[in-house]
PDB file of C-alpha atoms in Angstrom:
ATOM      1  CA  MET A  88       4.777  12.931  -8.226  1.00 66.00           C
ATOM      2  CA  ASP A  89       6.921  16.044  -7.576  1.00 78.00           C
ATOM      3  CA  ALA A  90      10.095  15.632  -5.501  1.00 81.00           C
ATOM      4  CA  THR A  91      10.897  17.754  -2.497  1.00 82.00           C
ATOM      5  CA  TYR A  92      14.377  18.258  -1.137  1.00 84.00           C
ATOM      6  CA  ARG A  93      14.512  18.009   2.647  1.00 83.00           C
ATOM      7  CA  PRO A  94      18.074  18.215   4.223  1.00 89.00           C
ATOM      8  CA  ALA A  95      18.234  15.464   6.800  1.00 94.00           C
ATOM      9  CA  ALA A  96      20.647  13.553   9.010  1.00 97.00           C
ATOM     10  CA  ARG A  97      20.377   9.999  10.282  1.00 97.00           C
ATOM     11  CA  VAL A  98      22.241   7.822  12.853  1.00 98.00           C
ATOM     12  CA  VAL A  99      23.319   4.339  12.459  1.00 98.00           C
ATOM     13  CA  CYS A 100      23.389   3.076  16.002  1.00 98.00           C
ATOM     14  CA  LEU A 101      25.349   0.065  16.932  1.00 97.00           C
ATOM     15  CA  ASP A 102      25.478  -1.978  20.219  1.00 97.00           C
ATOM     16  CA  PRO A 103      28.404  -4.094  21.340  1.00 96.00           C
ATOM     17  CA  ALA A 104      27.103  -7.100  19.293  1.00 96.00           C
ATOM     18  CA  ASP A 105      27.033  -4.845  16.198  1.00 95.00           C
ATOM     19  CA  ARG A 106      23.248  -4.907  16.007  1.00 97.00           C
ATOM     20  CA  LEU A 107      21.734  -1.859  14.292  1.00 97.00           C
ATOM     21  CA  LEU A 108      18.818   0.050  15.713  1.00 98.00           C
ATOM     22  CA  LEU A 109      15.824   0.387  13.287  1.00 98.00           C
ATOM     23  CA  LEU A 110      12.611   2.226  13.778  1.00 97.00           C
ATOM     24  CA  ARG A 111       9.505   0.847  12.209  1.00 96.00           C
ATOM     25  CA  TRP A 112       7.302   3.443  10.978  1.00 94.00           C
ATOM     26  CA  ARG A 113       3.657   3.413   9.337  1.00 94.00           C
ATOM     27  CA  ASP A 114       3.075   5.793   6.650  1.00 93.00           C
ATOM     28  CA  PRO A 115       0.055   7.945   7.641  1.00 91.00           C
ATOM     29  CA  PHE A 116      -0.913   8.472   3.959  1.00 92.00           C
ATOM     30  CA  ASP A 117      -0.949   4.900   2.532  1.00 93.00           C
ATOM     31  CA  GLY A 118      -0.438   2.584   5.470  1.00 93.00           C
ATOM     32  CA  ASN A 119       2.809   1.240   4.173  1.00 93.00           C
ATOM     33  CA  TRP A 120       5.581   0.160   6.719  1.00 95.00           C
ATOM     34  CA  LEU A 121       9.259   0.840   6.604  1.00 95.00           C
ATOM     35  CA  TRP A 122      12.341   0.332   8.822  1.00 97.00           C
ATOM     36  CA  GLU A 123      14.801   3.232   9.116  1.00 96.00           C
ATOM     37  CA  PRO A 124      17.618   4.365  11.299  1.00 98.00           C
ATOM     38  CA  PRO A 125      16.759   7.218  13.705  1.00 97.00           C
ATOM     39  CA  GLY A 126      17.040  10.848  12.068  1.00 96.00           C
ATOM     40  CA  GLY A 127      15.137  13.517  10.308  1.00 92.00           C
ATOM     41  CA  GLY A 128      15.200  17.018   8.935  1.00 91.00           C
ATOM     42  CA  ILE A 129      17.837  19.540   9.632  1.00 94.00           C
ATOM     43  CA  GLU A 130      16.316  22.737  11.131  1.00 94.00           C
ATOM     44  CA  PRO A 131      17.569  26.225  10.089  1.00 95.00           C
ATOM     45  CA  GLY A 132      20.873  27.083  11.937  1.00 96.00           C
ATOM     46  CA  GLU A 133      21.640  23.470  12.671  1.00 97.00           C
ATOM     47  CA  THR A 134      24.620  21.509  11.309  1.00 97.00           C
ATOM     48  CA  PRO A 135      23.981  17.970  10.164  1.00 97.00           C
ATOM     49  CA  LEU A 136      25.788  16.634  13.251  1.00 98.00           C
ATOM     50  CA  MET A 137      23.676  18.788  15.475  1.00 98.00           C
ATOM     51  CA  ALA A 138      20.578  17.592  13.719  1.00 97.00           C
ATOM     52  CA  ALA A 139      21.589  13.944  14.045  1.00 98.00           C
ATOM     53  CA  ARG A 140      22.180  14.260  17.720  1.00 98.00           C
ATOM     54  CA  ARG A 141      18.922  16.140  18.385  1.00 97.00           C
ATOM     55  CA  GLU A 142      16.901  13.641  16.296  1.00 95.00           C
ATOM     56  CA  LEU A 143      18.374  10.713  18.123  1.00 97.00           C
ATOM     57  CA  ALA A 144      17.553  12.153  21.441  1.00 96.00           C
ATOM     58  CA  GLU A 145      14.088  12.987  20.392  1.00 94.00           C
ATOM     59  CA  GLU A 146      13.251   9.775  18.664  1.00 95.00           C
ATOM     60  CA  THR A 147      14.946   7.287  21.035  1.00 97.00           C
ATOM     61  CA  GLY A 148      16.087   8.991  24.230  1.00 96.00           C
ATOM     62  CA  LEU A 149      19.544   7.639  23.631  1.00 97.00           C
ATOM     63  CA  ASP A 150      22.632   9.824  24.534  1.00 97.00           C
ATOM     64  CA  PRO A 151      23.231  12.122  21.652  1.00 97.00           C
ATOM     65  CA  ALA A 152      26.905  12.429  22.759  1.00 97.00           C
ATOM     66  CA  ALA A 153      27.408   8.928  21.287  1.00 98.00           C
ATOM     67  CA  VAL A 154      27.033  10.227  17.722  1.00 98.00           C
ATOM     68  CA  LEU A 155      30.440  10.530  16.210  1.00 97.00           C
ATOM     69  CA  ASP A 156      31.499  13.507  14.024  1.00 96.00           C
ATOM     70  CA  HIS A 157      32.096  11.251  11.085  1.00 93.00           C
ATOM     71  CA  SER A 158      29.423  10.829   8.238  1.00 97.00           C
ATOM     72  CA  VAL A 159      28.880   9.628   4.842  1.00 97.00           C
ATOM     73  CA  LEU A 160      26.576  11.017   2.183  1.00 97.00           C
ATOM     74  CA  VAL A 161      23.681   8.931   1.021  1.00 96.00           C
ATOM     75  CA  ASP A 162      21.432   9.635  -1.894  1.00 93.00           C
ATOM     76  CA  ARG A 163      17.736   9.162  -0.834  1.00 91.00           C
ATOM     77  CA  ASP A 164      14.423   8.796  -2.660  1.00 90.00           C
ATOM     78  CA  VAL A 165      11.654   8.055  -0.297  1.00 88.00           C
ATOM     79  CA  ARG A 166       7.897   8.390  -0.505  1.00 88.00           C
ATOM     80  CA  TRP A 167       6.338   9.432   2.871  1.00 88.00           C
ATOM     81  CA  ASN A 168       2.906  10.969   3.790  1.00 89.00           C
ATOM     82  CA  GLY A 169       1.931  11.448   0.048  1.00 89.00           C
ATOM     83  CA  LYS A 170       5.091  13.267  -0.816  1.00 90.00           C
ATOM     84  CA  ARG A 171       8.367  12.182  -2.552  1.00 91.00           C
ATOM     85  CA  TYR A 172      11.535  13.283  -0.769  1.00 87.00           C
ATOM     86  CA  THR A 173      14.848  13.117  -2.714  1.00 89.00           C
ATOM     87  CA  GLY A 174      18.450  14.359  -1.999  1.00 86.00           C
ATOM     88  CA  THR A 175      21.502  13.591  -0.234  1.00 90.00           C
ATOM     89  CA  GLU A 176      21.509  13.005   3.554  1.00 94.00           C
ATOM     90  CA  ARG A 177      24.279  12.697   6.029  1.00 97.00           C
ATOM     91  CA  PHE A 178      24.489   9.327   7.879  1.00 98.00           C
ATOM     92  CA  PHE A 179      26.397   9.294  11.130  1.00 98.00           C
ATOM     93  CA  VAL A 180      27.319   6.397  13.470  1.00 97.00           C
ATOM     94  CA  ALA A 181      26.818   5.988  17.173  1.00 98.00           C
ATOM     95  CA  ARG A 182      28.188   3.125  19.238  1.00 96.00           C
ATOM     96  CA  PHE A 183      26.597   2.172  22.659  1.00 97.00           C
ATOM     97  CA  ALA A 184      28.340   0.229  25.438  1.00 96.00           C
ATOM     98  CA  GLU A 185      24.992  -1.407  26.524  1.00 96.00           C
ATOM     99  CA  GLU A 186      23.471  -4.348  24.643  1.00 96.00           C
ATOM    100  CA  GLN A 187      20.200  -3.197  23.015  1.00 96.00           C
ATOM    101  CA  PRO A 188      19.778  -0.150  25.023  1.00 96.00           C
ATOM    102  CA  PRO A 189      16.154   0.602  25.856  1.00 94.00           C
ATOM    103  CA  LEU A 190      14.425   3.484  24.092  1.00 95.00           C
ATOM    104  CA  VAL A 191      11.965   6.155  25.196  1.00 91.00           C
ATOM    105  CA  ARG A 192       9.647   8.027  23.008  1.00 85.00           C
ATOM    106  CA  THR A 193       9.004  11.164  25.119  1.00 84.00           C
ATOM    107  CA  GLY A 194      10.746  13.474  22.621  1.00 85.00           C
ATOM    108  CA  LEU A 195       8.426  12.437  19.616  1.00 84.00           C
ATOM    109  CA  LEU A 196       5.923  14.923  18.109  1.00 81.00           C
ATOM    110  CA  PRO A 197       2.199  13.696  18.321  1.00 84.00           C
ATOM    111  CA  GLU A 198       2.209  12.680  14.644  1.00 85.00           C
ATOM    112  CA  GLU A 199       5.504  10.789  15.123  1.00 87.00           C
ATOM    113  CA  GLN A 200       4.082   9.018  18.234  1.00 85.00           C
ATOM    114  CA  ALA A 201       1.104   7.874  15.996  1.00 86.00           C
ATOM    115  CA  SER A 202       3.379   6.656  13.164  1.00 89.00           C
ATOM    116  CA  LEU A 203       6.170   4.921  15.140  1.00 88.00           C
ATOM    117  CA  ASP A 204       5.159   1.352  15.618  1.00 92.00           C
ATOM    118  CA  THR A 205       8.180  -0.227  17.210  1.00 92.00           C
ATOM    119  CA  HIS A 206      11.999  -0.515  17.198  1.00 96.00           C
ATOM    120  CA  ALA A 207      14.520  -3.434  16.928  1.00 96.00           C
ATOM    121  CA  TRP A 208      18.092  -3.985  17.323  1.00 98.00           C
ATOM    122  CA  VAL A 209      18.801  -6.014  14.226  1.00 97.00           C
ATOM    123  CA  ALA A 210      21.884  -8.132  13.485  1.00 95.00           C
ATOM    124  CA  TRP A 211      23.528  -6.681  10.260  1.00 92.00           C
ATOM    125  CA  SER A 212      23.325 -10.191   8.727  1.00 92.00           C
ATOM    126  CA  ASP A 213      19.465 -10.131   9.206  1.00 94.00           C
ATOM    127  CA  LEU A 214      18.710  -6.948   7.397  1.00 92.00           C
ATOM    128  CA  GLY A 215      17.578  -8.857   4.370  1.00 90.00           C
ATOM    129  CA  THR A 216      15.092 -10.951   6.334  1.00 94.00           C
ATOM    130  CA  LEU A 217      12.889  -8.071   7.498  1.00 95.00           C
ATOM    131  CA  THR A 218       9.580  -8.316   5.960  1.00 93.00           C
ATOM    132  CA  ASP A 219       9.092  -4.500   5.460  1.00 96.00           C
ATOM    133  CA  PRO A 220      11.383  -2.361   3.309  1.00 94.00           C
ATOM    134  CA  VAL A 221      14.588  -0.963   4.923  1.00 95.00           C
ATOM    135  CA  GLU A 222      15.482   2.630   4.017  1.00 94.00           C
ATOM    136  CA  PRO A 223      17.818   3.239   2.664  1.00 95.00           C
ATOM    137  CA  PRO A 224      17.920   0.004   0.701  1.00 93.00           C
ATOM    138  CA  GLN A 225      21.750   0.177   0.598  1.00 93.00           C
ATOM    139  CA  LEU A 226      21.908   0.435   4.441  1.00 95.00           C
ATOM    140  CA  LEU A 227      24.548  -2.373   4.601  1.00 93.00           C
ATOM    141  CA  THR A 228      26.796  -0.402   2.138  1.00 93.00           C
ATOM    142  CA  VAL A 229      26.316   2.707   4.276  1.00 95.00           C
ATOM    143  CA  LEU A 230      27.390   0.767   7.352  1.00 94.00           C
ATOM    144  CA  GLY A 231      30.497  -0.499   5.611  1.00 94.00           C
ATOM    145  CA  ASP A 232      31.377   3.119   4.614  1.00 94.00           C
ATOM    146  CA  LEU A 233      30.858   4.359   8.088  1.00 95.00           C
ATOM    147  CA  VAL A 234      32.648   1.477   9.888  1.00 93.00           C
ATOM    148  CA  PRO A 235      34.939  -0.050   7.302  1.00 91.00           C
ATOM    149  CA  ASP A 236      36.608  -2.499   9.718  1.00 88.00           C
ATOM    150  CA  GLY A 237      33.366  -4.151  11.000  1.00 86.00           C
ATOM    151  CA  PRO A 238      32.297  -7.782  10.237  1.00 85.00           C
ATOM    152  CA  TRP A 239      30.151  -6.649   7.409  1.00 82.00           C
ATOM    153  CA  ARG A 240      33.294  -5.656   5.458  1.00 74.00           C
ATOM    154  CA  GLY A 241      32.731  -6.424   1.775  1.00 68.00           C
ATOM    155  CA  ARG A 242      29.068  -7.538   2.192  1.00 63.00           C
ATOM    156  CA  GLY A 243      27.308  -4.373   1.052  1.00 57.00           C
TER     157      GLY A 243
END
């Protein structure tokens, strides 16, 4: 399968209990499920930070101003909708004062509405218990790189 490079940015969202927001998507091509932080492609003229904030607002309705201007680079290799996407993406962090803030889906495109199943605020220690794959697989390491003083220190 040929690989496509798609510049993208993602947001690791944390609530006060250090739970991570993950979205559960169903691949329209093969029906496989995956959990992933909010995010998506960088549009022409956007910086990675701008894309991260836009994607967060579109996919969750959460305040894009919560996304901090600090990121780490993450190598990705993901299959989605019959294609293989590879490359390096920027992962940002956002902290929210409210525990498990509610999400709205009004900013999603119709195909995203159809593919997004649910969301969950997951304790970092429970990432390994999810029955569907988490993307990226090294999300705990990414979290440690973004927030090195968190309770997950040394666990990635």
